[in-house]
mmCIF file of N, CA and C in Angstrom:
data_model
loop_
_atom_site.group_PDB
_atom_site.id
_atom_site.type_symbol
_atom_site.label_atom_id
_atom_site.label_comp_id
_atom_site.label_asym_id
_atom_site.label_seq_id
_atom_site.Cartn_x
_atom_site.Cartn_y
_atom_site.Cartn_z
ATOM 1 N N UNK A 10 1.506 11.416 8.780
ATOM 2 C CA UNK A 10 1.656 10.679 7.540
ATOM 3 C C UNK A 10 0.261 10.282 7.051
ATOM 4 N N UNK A 11 0.042 10.421 5.776
ATOM 5 C CA UNK A 11 -1.275 10.099 5.241
ATOM 6 C C UNK A 11 -1.457 8.592 5.063
ATOM 7 N N UNK A 12 -2.683 8.165 4.984
ATOM 8 C CA UNK A 12 -3.027 6.741 4.922
ATOM 9 C C UNK A 12 -2.357 6.073 3.729
ATOM 10 N N UNK A 13 -2.360 6.738 2.586
ATOM 11 C CA UNK A 13 -1.752 6.160 1.378
ATOM 12 C C UNK A 13 -0.287 5.801 1.624
ATOM 13 N N UNK A 14 0.458 6.708 2.227
ATOM 14 C CA UNK A 14 1.878 6.457 2.470
ATOM 15 C C UNK A 14 2.083 5.338 3.493
ATOM 16 N N UNK A 15 1.228 5.285 4.497
ATOM 17 C CA UNK A 15 1.308 4.204 5.483
ATOM 18 C C UNK A 15 1.086 2.866 4.795
ATOM 19 N N UNK A 16 0.085 2.803 3.910
ATOM 20 C CA UNK A 16 -0.210 1.557 3.195
ATOM 21 C C UNK A 16 0.952 1.170 2.296
ATOM 22 N N UNK A 17 1.547 2.120 1.602
ATOM 23 C CA UNK A 17 2.700 1.822 0.744
ATOM 24 C C UNK A 17 3.854 1.291 1.591
ATOM 25 N N UNK A 18 4.099 1.898 2.742
ATOM 26 C CA UNK A 18 5.165 1.415 3.623
ATOM 27 C C UNK A 18 4.873 -0.003 4.107
ATOM 28 N N UNK A 19 3.606 -0.295 4.387
ATOM 29 C CA UNK A 19 3.226 -1.646 4.804
ATOM 30 C C UNK A 19 3.467 -2.646 3.673
ATOM 31 N N UNK A 20 3.155 -2.252 2.448
ATOM 32 C CA UNK A 20 3.414 -3.126 1.309
ATOM 33 C C UNK A 20 4.902 -3.418 1.189
ATOM 34 N N UNK A 21 5.708 -2.394 1.403
ATOM 35 C CA UNK A 21 7.163 -2.573 1.330
ATOM 36 C C UNK A 21 7.672 -3.510 2.416
ATOM 37 N N UNK A 22 6.937 -3.589 3.531
ATOM 38 C CA UNK A 22 7.290 -4.510 4.614
ATOM 39 C C UNK A 22 6.784 -5.925 4.336
ATOM 40 N N UNK A 23 5.978 -6.079 3.276
ATOM 41 C CA UNK A 23 5.472 -7.391 2.917
ATOM 42 C C UNK A 23 4.163 -7.772 3.585
ATOM 43 N N UNK A 24 3.455 -6.795 4.145
ATOM 44 C CA UNK A 24 2.190 -7.086 4.815
ATOM 45 C C UNK A 24 1.082 -7.323 3.796
ATOM 46 N N UNK A 25 0.174 -8.242 4.125
ATOM 47 C CA UNK A 25 -0.982 -8.453 3.261
ATOM 48 C C UNK A 25 -2.095 -7.492 3.672
ATOM 49 N N UNK A 26 -3.213 -7.549 2.961
ATOM 50 C CA UNK A 26 -4.284 -6.582 3.194
ATOM 51 C C UNK A 26 -4.820 -6.640 4.620
ATOM 52 N N UNK A 27 -5.015 -7.831 5.138
ATOM 53 C CA UNK A 27 -5.530 -7.977 6.507
ATOM 54 C C UNK A 27 -4.529 -7.409 7.514
ATOM 55 N N UNK A 28 -3.254 -7.688 7.311
ATOM 56 C CA UNK A 28 -2.219 -7.182 8.216
ATOM 57 C C UNK A 28 -2.122 -5.658 8.143
ATOM 58 N N UNK A 29 -2.330 -5.102 6.951
ATOM 59 C CA UNK A 29 -2.310 -3.648 6.804
ATOM 60 C C UNK A 29 -3.462 -3.035 7.597
ATOM 61 N N UNK A 30 -4.643 -3.634 7.488
ATOM 62 C CA UNK A 30 -5.801 -3.136 8.247
ATOM 63 C C UNK A 30 -5.514 -3.186 9.745
ATOM 64 N N UNK A 31 -4.899 -4.281 10.209
ATOM 65 C CA UNK A 31 -4.555 -4.404 11.629
ATOM 66 C C UNK A 31 -3.535 -3.346 12.047
ATOM 67 N N UNK A 32 -2.582 -3.070 11.178
ATOM 68 C CA UNK A 32 -1.563 -2.049 11.476
ATOM 69 C C UNK A 32 -2.213 -0.670 11.595
ATOM 70 N N UNK A 33 -3.170 -0.378 10.706
ATOM 71 C CA UNK A 33 -3.868 0.904 10.776
ATOM 72 C C UNK A 33 -4.641 1.038 12.082
ATOM 73 N N UNK A 34 -5.229 -0.068 12.544
ATOM 74 C CA UNK A 34 -5.930 -0.057 13.833
ATOM 75 C C UNK A 34 -4.938 0.253 14.948
ATOM 76 N N UNK A 35 -3.779 -0.404 14.923
ATOM 77 C CA UNK A 35 -2.746 -0.179 15.946
ATOM 78 C C UNK A 35 -2.302 1.281 15.967
ATOM 79 N N UNK A 36 -2.179 1.867 14.765
ATOM 80 C CA UNK A 36 -1.730 3.258 14.661
ATOM 81 C C UNK A 36 -2.870 4.253 14.896
ATOM 82 N N UNK A 37 -4.075 3.724 15.140
ATOM 83 C CA UNK A 37 -5.269 4.535 15.356
ATOM 84 C C UNK A 37 -5.561 5.456 14.172
ATOM 85 N N UNK A 38 -5.340 4.902 12.972
ATOM 86 C CA UNK A 38 -5.609 5.620 11.730
ATOM 87 C C UNK A 38 -6.958 5.160 11.208
ATOM 88 N N UNK A 39 -7.756 6.103 10.783
ATOM 89 C CA UNK A 39 -9.053 5.768 10.200
ATOM 90 C C UNK A 39 -9.128 6.369 8.815
ATOM 91 N N UNK A 40 -9.736 5.721 7.861
ATOM 92 C CA UNK A 40 -10.408 4.431 7.940
ATOM 93 C C UNK A 40 -9.391 3.298 8.006
ATOM 94 N N UNK A 41 -9.786 2.229 8.685
ATOM 95 C CA UNK A 41 -8.851 1.124 8.877
ATOM 96 C C UNK A 41 -9.465 -0.248 8.618
ATOM 97 N N UNK A 42 -10.632 -0.282 7.984
ATOM 98 C CA UNK A 42 -11.266 -1.565 7.697
ATOM 99 C C UNK A 42 -10.591 -2.239 6.504
ATOM 100 N N UNK A 43 -10.774 -3.529 6.395
ATOM 101 C CA UNK A 43 -10.216 -4.284 5.270
ATOM 102 C C UNK A 43 -10.756 -3.737 3.956
ATOM 103 N N UNK A 44 -12.021 -3.392 3.928
ATOM 104 C CA UNK A 44 -12.634 -2.815 2.729
ATOM 105 C C UNK A 44 -11.957 -1.500 2.338
ATOM 106 N N UNK A 45 -11.666 -0.668 3.314
ATOM 107 C CA UNK A 45 -10.985 0.606 3.054
ATOM 108 C C UNK A 45 -9.587 0.383 2.505
ATOM 109 N N UNK A 46 -8.886 -0.600 3.081
ATOM 110 C CA UNK A 46 -7.538 -0.920 2.604
ATOM 111 C C UNK A 46 -7.613 -1.373 1.151
ATOM 112 N N UNK A 47 -8.583 -2.215 0.824
ATOM 113 C CA UNK A 47 -8.735 -2.689 -0.557
ATOM 114 C C UNK A 47 -8.999 -1.517 -1.504
ATOM 115 N N UNK A 48 -9.818 -0.560 -1.091
ATOM 116 C CA UNK A 48 -10.101 0.609 -1.920
ATOM 117 C C UNK A 48 -8.853 1.463 -2.113
ATOM 118 N N UNK A 49 -8.098 1.673 -1.040
ATOM 119 C CA UNK A 49 -6.852 2.433 -1.157
ATOM 120 C C UNK A 49 -5.871 1.729 -2.092
ATOM 121 N N UNK A 50 -5.740 0.406 -1.940
ATOM 122 C CA UNK A 50 -4.815 -0.337 -2.783
ATOM 123 C C UNK A 50 -5.219 -0.254 -4.247
ATOM 124 N N UNK A 51 -6.505 -0.322 -4.522
ATOM 125 C CA UNK A 51 -6.981 -0.197 -5.898
ATOM 126 C C UNK A 51 -6.641 1.180 -6.457
ATOM 127 N N UNK A 52 -6.843 2.210 -5.659
ATOM 128 C CA UNK A 52 -6.524 3.576 -6.088
ATOM 129 C C UNK A 52 -5.022 3.739 -6.316
ATOM 130 N N UNK A 53 -4.214 3.144 -5.463
ATOM 131 C CA UNK A 53 -2.753 3.216 -5.605
ATOM 132 C C UNK A 53 -2.317 2.492 -6.878
ATOM 133 N N UNK A 54 -2.914 1.319 -7.133
ATOM 134 C CA UNK A 54 -2.592 0.583 -8.361
ATOM 135 C C UNK A 54 -2.914 1.422 -9.587
ATOM 136 N N UNK A 55 -4.071 2.083 -9.578
ATOM 137 C CA UNK A 55 -4.458 2.923 -10.711
ATOM 138 C C UNK A 55 -3.488 4.096 -10.855
ATOM 139 N N UNK A 56 -3.133 4.719 -9.739
ATOM 140 C CA UNK A 56 -2.210 5.864 -9.768
ATOM 141 C C UNK A 56 -0.867 5.494 -10.388
ATOM 142 N N UNK A 57 -0.354 4.320 -10.047
ATOM 143 C CA UNK A 57 0.949 3.884 -10.554
ATOM 144 C C UNK A 57 0.832 3.075 -11.844
ATOM 145 N N UNK A 58 -0.394 2.951 -12.372
ATOM 146 C CA UNK A 58 -0.664 2.223 -13.613
ATOM 147 C C UNK A 58 -0.187 0.772 -13.541
ATOM 148 N N UNK A 59 -0.361 0.166 -12.367
ATOM 149 C CA UNK A 59 0.034 -1.226 -12.156
ATOM 150 C C UNK A 59 -1.124 -2.144 -12.546
ATOM 151 N N UNK A 60 -0.795 -3.229 -13.227
ATOM 152 C CA UNK A 60 -1.811 -4.167 -13.692
ATOM 153 C C UNK A 60 -2.180 -5.189 -12.632
ATOM 154 N N UNK A 61 -1.342 -5.367 -11.636
ATOM 155 C CA UNK A 61 -1.599 -6.325 -10.560
ATOM 156 C C UNK A 61 -0.863 -5.853 -9.310
ATOM 157 N N UNK A 62 -1.124 -6.527 -8.196
ATOM 158 C CA UNK A 62 -0.413 -6.187 -6.966
ATOM 159 C C UNK A 62 1.082 -6.494 -7.119
ATOM 160 N N UNK A 63 1.386 -7.585 -7.806
ATOM 161 C CA UNK A 63 2.787 -7.926 -8.036
ATOM 162 C C UNK A 63 3.472 -6.825 -8.839
ATOM 163 N N UNK A 64 2.786 -6.337 -9.877
ATOM 164 C CA UNK A 64 3.326 -5.262 -10.707
ATOM 165 C C UNK A 64 3.526 -3.994 -9.871
ATOM 166 N N UNK A 65 2.569 -3.708 -8.985
ATOM 167 C CA UNK A 65 2.700 -2.553 -8.097
ATOM 168 C C UNK A 65 3.930 -2.704 -7.205
ATOM 169 N N UNK A 66 4.119 -3.894 -6.670
ATOM 170 C CA UNK A 66 5.300 -4.148 -5.845
ATOM 171 C C UNK A 66 6.582 -3.883 -6.602
ATOM 172 N N UNK A 67 6.633 -4.319 -7.842
ATOM 173 C CA UNK A 67 7.818 -4.098 -8.676
ATOM 174 C C UNK A 67 8.030 -2.605 -8.915
ATOM 175 N N UNK A 68 6.952 -1.882 -9.215
ATOM 176 C CA UNK A 68 7.062 -0.438 -9.450
ATOM 177 C C UNK A 68 7.588 0.262 -8.197
ATOM 178 N N UNK A 69 7.036 -0.084 -7.038
ATOM 179 C CA UNK A 69 7.488 0.535 -5.788
ATOM 180 C C UNK A 69 8.942 0.183 -5.505
ATOM 181 N N UNK A 70 9.331 -1.041 -5.822
ATOM 182 C CA UNK A 70 10.714 -1.479 -5.654
ATOM 183 C C UNK A 70 11.641 -0.621 -6.529
ATOM 184 N N UNK A 71 11.253 -0.408 -7.769
ATOM 185 C CA UNK A 71 12.060 0.412 -8.672
ATOM 186 C C UNK A 71 12.151 1.847 -8.186
ATOM 187 N N UNK A 72 11.052 2.384 -7.666
ATOM 188 C CA UNK A 72 11.059 3.756 -7.172
ATOM 189 C C UNK A 72 11.985 3.924 -5.974
ATOM 190 N N UNK A 73 12.116 2.879 -5.141
ATOM 191 C CA UNK A 73 13.037 2.945 -4.004
ATOM 192 C C UNK A 73 14.474 3.135 -4.460
ATOM 193 N N UNK A 74 14.840 2.541 -5.584
ATOM 194 C CA UNK A 74 16.194 2.669 -6.085
ATOM 195 C C UNK A 74 16.455 4.041 -6.681
ATOM 196 N N UNK A 75 15.402 4.743 -7.053
ATOM 197 C CA UNK A 75 15.561 6.075 -7.627
ATOM 198 C C UNK A 75 15.691 7.144 -6.558
ATOM 199 N N UNK A 76 15.276 6.829 -5.344
ATOM 200 C CA UNK A 76 15.338 7.814 -4.240
ATOM 201 C C UNK A 76 16.738 7.982 -3.716
#
């Protein structure tokens, strides 16, 4: 599973950025620093055209219902 999908799954579990970084360390996924997580989250927000993390959460929530 790619890092982006792992981070999205962590968001769906309600993990914050620090907890996501810790989860990546546990899974032995690199990059796993807090800075890397922040960069991935920013890229994911841009990809989904979300204006905030809350908006991204809502978009991901809506996408779950479409699956």
